[in-house]
Amino acid sequence: MNDHHSQALRFRSLHVPGEPLVLVNAWDAASARIVAAAGARAVATTSAGVAWSLGAPDGDALGRAAAVDLVRRVVAAVPLPVTADIESGYGDTADEVAVTVEAVVAAGAVGVNVEDARHEGEAPLRAVDEQCARLAAVRAAADRAGVPLYVNARVDTFLRGAGGVPETVARARAYLAAGADGVFVPGTVDPATVAALVEAIPAPLNVLAGPGAPAVPELAKLGVARVSLGSSVAEAAYAVARRAAVEALATGTYGALADALDYGTLNELMRG
C-alpha cells in the first residue's frame, strides 16, 4: 500500500461522530505548516483564502490550474493528510469536474469538498440531479485513480437561504447515494438544528465554526464528526495586515504587529 493510499485511509478514519476532526483551514504552505506544527491531525485548504492569496475572488473564479498547484504545494509542505476545497469543481459539466478531481488526486490530496451552490444565474443552488451527477463523476474519477478519496458534499441551503432541515437532509441523502462520504452544512451552528441534522443524515456531519459558535466539545456532544474553521483564519490574518497598514500610515506606530510570530520561528518551519 503506497503512502497516498494509506494517508487517504487515515483521513477517512478521523471522521468519528462525537469525536470531531478539527480542521484549521490553510491557504498556503506556510499556514499549512503552522497548523501542522500546532498538532493538527490533518490539513484542509480554504478556497476563499487560496483565491485571495492568489489575487482572485472566491466563487469558482480562480481556475483549475492555480487551485491544483496550491494543493500540490500544501501536500508537499506537510506530512499530514490534506483535503482540498475545490469549490463546485472548477468546471461547468460533470466531466470537467472529474478532470479537476483527477488533477487534485494526482497532486496528493486525500479528500475534497464539493459545494452545490451556484455562483452565477438566478438559482442559488444547483438542481439535485445535476449535483448528483457531478458527485458521481467525482467518485468515479477517484476510483479510477485508485485512491479512497473522502468526498465531502457541501450543502449550501443555510448559507443561501434555500431551505431548512428538510431540504438539507433531502439533498444530503441524495448526495450520499451519488457517492459522497460525508456532508458539510455551513451556515448554522444552532444546537437544535445541528442535532437534527446529525440524527437525520446517515453520514459524518461537518459544520463550519468560528466566533460565536459552540465550542468543539459542545459540538462533539451533538454528534458532529468534523469542525472546519473555513476562511475565518485567513480573514483574521488579513485583518492584521489591514490594521498594521492603517496604523503605520495614519499614526506611524506599529502596535498591530505586537503579537506576530517571530522571524526565526517562521523561517525554521519553512525548513521543514
GROMACS .gro file of N, CA and C in nm, residues 148-216:
model
  207
  148PRO      N    1  -0.887   0.601  -0.217
  148PRO     CA    2  -1.016   0.611  -0.147
  148PRO      C    3  -1.044   0.753  -0.099
  149LEU      N    4  -1.063   0.841  -0.195
  149LEU     CA    5  -1.083   0.983  -0.170
  149LEU      C    6  -1.206   1.006  -0.083
  150TYR      N    7  -1.193   1.090   0.020
  150TYR     CA    8  -1.308   1.125   0.104
  150TYR      C    9  -1.380   1.241   0.038
  151VAL      N   10  -1.502   1.216  -0.007
  151VAL     CA   11  -1.580   1.317  -0.077
  151VAL      C   12  -1.679   1.379   0.022
  152ASN      N   13  -1.658   1.506   0.051
  152ASN     CA   14  -1.740   1.580   0.146
  152ASN      C   15  -1.836   1.668   0.066
  153ALA      N   16  -1.964   1.633   0.066
  153ALA     CA   17  -2.062   1.707  -0.012
  153ALA      C   18  -2.113   1.826   0.068
  154ARG      N   19  -2.085   1.944   0.019
  154ARG     CA   20  -2.129   2.065   0.089
  154ARG      C   21  -2.268   2.104   0.043
  155VAL      N   22  -2.357   2.122   0.141
  155VAL     CA   23  -2.496   2.159   0.115
  155VAL      C   24  -2.514   2.303   0.161
  156ASP      N   25  -2.538   2.393   0.068
  156ASP     CA   26  -2.540   2.536   0.099
  156ASP      C   27  -2.680   2.592   0.124
  157THR      N   28  -2.771   2.507   0.165
  157THR     CA   29  -2.908   2.553   0.190
  157THR      C   30  -2.914   2.666   0.293
  158PHE      N   31  -2.844   2.650   0.403
  158PHE     CA   32  -2.849   2.752   0.508
  158PHE      C   33  -2.774   2.878   0.468
  159LEU      N   34  -2.659   2.862   0.404
  159LEU     CA   35  -2.581   2.979   0.362
  159LEU      C   36  -2.659   3.063   0.260
  160ARG      N   37  -2.732   2.997   0.173
  160ARG     CA   38  -2.800   3.068   0.064
  160ARG      C   39  -2.947   3.095   0.093
  161GLY      N   40  -2.995   3.060   0.213
  161GLY     CA   41  -3.135   3.079   0.243
  161GLY      C   42  -3.225   3.001   0.150
  162ALA      N   43  -3.182   2.879   0.116
  162ALA     CA   44  -3.254   2.799   0.017
  162ALA      C   45  -3.319   2.675   0.076
  163GLY      N   46  -3.347   2.679   0.206
  163GLY     CA   47  -3.414   2.565   0.268
  163GLY      C   48  -3.363   2.542   0.408
  164GLY      N   49  -3.444   2.473   0.488
  164GLY     CA   50  -3.407   2.440   0.625
  164GLY      C   51  -3.367   2.295   0.637
  165VAL      N   52  -3.397   2.236   0.751
  165VAL     CA   53  -3.355   2.099   0.777
  165VAL      C   54  -3.410   1.999   0.675
  166PRO      N   55  -3.540   2.002   0.642
  166PRO     CA   56  -3.590   1.901   0.546
  166PRO      C   57  -3.519   1.905   0.411
  167GLU      N   58  -3.502   2.024   0.354
  167GLU     CA   59  -3.434   2.035   0.224
  167GLU      C   60  -3.288   1.993   0.236
  168THR      N   61  -3.225   2.030   0.345
  168THR     CA   62  -3.085   1.993   0.366
  168THR      C   63  -3.069   1.842   0.374
  169VAL      N   64  -3.155   1.779   0.449
  169VAL     CA   65  -3.148   1.634   0.465
  169VAL      C   66  -3.177   1.563   0.333
  170ALA      N   67  -3.274   1.612   0.259
  170ALA     CA   68  -3.306   1.551   0.130
  170ALA      C   69  -3.188   1.558   0.035
  171ARG      N   70  -3.127   1.675   0.030
  171ARG     CA   71  -3.008   1.689  -0.055
  171ARG      C   72  -2.894   1.600  -0.005
  172ALA      N   73  -2.871   1.600   0.125
  172ALA     CA   74  -2.763   1.519   0.181
  172ALA      C   75  -2.779   1.372   0.146
  173ARG      N   76  -2.900   1.320   0.162
  173ARG     CA   77  -2.923   1.179   0.132
  173ARG      C   78  -2.901   1.149  -0.017
  174ALA      N   79  -2.944   1.240  -0.103
  174ALA     CA   80  -2.923   1.220  -0.246
  174ALA      C   81  -2.774   1.223  -0.281
  175TYR      N   82  -2.702   1.313  -0.218
  175TYR     CA   83  -2.558   1.324  -0.247
  175TYR      C   84  -2.482   1.201  -0.197
  176LEU      N   85  -2.523   1.149  -0.084
  176LEU     CA   86  -2.459   1.027  -0.034
  176LEU      C   87  -2.485   0.910  -0.128
  177ALA      N   88  -2.606   0.900  -0.180
  177ALA     CA   89  -2.638   0.795  -0.275
  177ALA      C   90  -2.557   0.809  -0.404
  178ALA      N   91  -2.519   0.932  -0.436
  178ALA     CA   92  -2.441   0.957  -0.558
  178ALA      C   93  -2.292   0.929  -0.541
  179GLY      N   94  -2.249   0.908  -0.415
  179GLY     CA   95  -2.108   0.873  -0.396
  179GLY      C   96  -2.033   0.953  -0.292
  180ALA      N   97  -2.101   1.048  -0.228
  180ALA     CA   98  -2.034   1.125  -0.122
  180ALA      C   99  -2.014   1.037   0.001
  181ASP      N  100  -1.914   1.075   0.082
  181ASP     CA  101  -1.885   1.003   0.206
  181ASP      C  102  -1.932   1.077   0.330
  182GLY      N  103  -1.932   1.209   0.323
  182GLY     CA  104  -1.972   1.292   0.434
  182GLY      C  105  -2.049   1.412   0.384
  183VAL      N  106  -2.108   1.486   0.476
  183VAL     CA  107  -2.190   1.601   0.440
  183VAL      C  108  -2.146   1.722   0.522
  184PHE      N  109  -2.125   1.833   0.451
  184PHE     CA  110  -2.083   1.959   0.512
  184PHE      C  111  -2.197   2.058   0.501
  185VAL      N  112  -2.247   2.105   0.616
  185VAL     CA  113  -2.357   2.201   0.617
  185VAL      C  114  -2.309   2.328   0.686
  186PRO      N  115  -2.253   2.422   0.610
  186PRO     CA  116  -2.215   2.551   0.670
  186PRO      C  117  -2.339   2.639   0.686
  187GLY      N  118  -2.327   2.740   0.771
  187GLY     CA  119  -2.435   2.837   0.782
  187GLY      C  120  -2.524   2.822   0.903
  188THR      N  121  -2.506   2.714   0.979
  188THR     CA  122  -2.583   2.701   1.103
  188THR      C  123  -2.499   2.627   1.207
  189VAL      N  124  -2.501   2.681   1.329
  189VAL     CA  125  -2.441   2.611   1.443
  189VAL      C  126  -2.540   2.608   1.559
  190ASP      N  127  -2.666   2.637   1.529
  190ASP     CA  128  -2.771   2.627   1.630
  190ASP      C  129  -2.775   2.483   1.681
  191PRO      N  130  -2.761   2.461   1.811
  191PRO     CA  131  -2.752   2.324   1.862
  191PRO      C  132  -2.870   2.236   1.823
  192ALA      N  133  -2.991   2.287   1.831
  192ALA     CA  134  -3.107   2.205   1.796
  192ALA      C  135  -3.104   2.166   1.649
  193THR      N  136  -3.064   2.260   1.564
  193THR     CA  137  -3.057   2.231   1.421
  193THR      C  138  -2.947   2.131   1.391
  194VAL      N  139  -2.832   2.150   1.451
  194VAL     CA  140  -2.721   2.057   1.430
  194VAL      C  141  -2.759   1.917   1.477
  195ALA      N  142  -2.823   1.906   1.592
  195ALA     CA  143  -2.865   1.776   1.643
  195ALA      C  144  -2.963   1.709   1.548
  196ALA      N  145  -3.054   1.788   1.491
  196ALA     CA  146  -3.150   1.732   1.396
  196ALA      C  147  -3.081   1.682   1.270
  197LEU      N  148  -2.980   1.754   1.224
  197LEU     CA  149  -2.906   1.711   1.105
  197LEU      C  150  -2.827   1.584   1.133
  198VAL      N  151  -2.763   1.578   1.249
  198VAL     CA  152  -2.688   1.457   1.287
  198VAL      C  153  -2.782   1.336   1.290
  199GLU      N  154  -2.900   1.355   1.345
  199GLU     CA  155  -2.996   1.246   1.358
  199GLU      C  156  -3.046   1.197   1.223
  200ALA      N  157  -3.065   1.290   1.129
  200ALA     CA  158  -3.131   1.255   1.003
  200ALA      C  159  -3.037   1.219   0.890
  201ILE      N  160  -2.910   1.258   0.899
  201ILE     CA  161  -2.815   1.232   0.790
  201ILE      C  162  -2.730   1.111   0.826
  202PRO      N  163  -2.736   1.005   0.747
  202PRO     CA  164  -2.663   0.882   0.779
  202PRO      C  165  -2.516   0.885   0.733
  203ALA      N  166  -2.445   0.986   0.777
  203ALA     CA  167  -2.304   1.001   0.740
  203ALA      C  168  -2.242   1.104   0.834
  204PRO      N  169  -2.108   1.110   0.840
  204PRO     CA  170  -2.042   1.210   0.925
  204PRO      C  171  -2.083   1.352   0.885
  205LEU      N  172  -2.120   1.432   0.986
  205LEU     CA  173  -2.161   1.570   0.962
  205LEU      C  174  -2.047   1.665   0.993
  206ASN      N  175  -2.022   1.757   0.900
  206ASN     CA  176  -1.921   1.861   0.911
  206ASN      C  177  -1.994   1.995   0.928
  207VAL      N  178  -1.954   2.075   1.027
  207VAL     CA  179  -2.010   2.208   1.042
  207VAL      C  180  -1.899   2.312   1.033
  208LEU      N  181  -1.938   2.435   1.004
  208LEU     CA  182  -1.845   2.548   0.995
  208LEU      C  183  -1.856   2.628   1.123
  209ALA      N  184  -1.743   2.644   1.193
  209ALA     CA  185  -1.743   2.712   1.322
  209ALA      C  186  -1.653   2.834   1.319
  210GLY      N  187  -1.677   2.921   1.417
  210GLY     CA  188  -1.598   3.042   1.430
  210GLY      C  189  -1.648   3.119   1.550
  211PRO      N  190  -1.612   3.246   1.562
  211PRO     CA  191  -1.657   3.325   1.676
  211PRO      C  192  -1.808   3.320   1.692
  212GLY      N  193  -1.853   3.290   1.814
  212GLY     CA  194  -1.995   3.281   1.842
  212GLY      C  195  -2.053   3.141   1.830
  213ALA      N  196  -1.977   3.050   1.770
  213ALA     CA  197  -2.025   2.912   1.756
  213ALA      C  198  -2.000   2.834   1.885
  214PRO      N  199  -2.075   2.727   1.908
  214PRO     CA  200  -2.045   2.642   2.023
  214PRO      C  201  -1.902   2.589   2.014
  215ALA      N  202  -1.839   2.570   2.129
  215ALA     CA  203  -1.703   2.516   2.131
  215ALA      C  204  -1.703   2.372   2.079
  216VAL      N  205  -1.585   2.327   2.039
  216VAL     CA  206  -1.574   2.192   1.984
  216VAL      C  207  -1.632   2.086   2.077
   0.00000   0.00000   0.00000
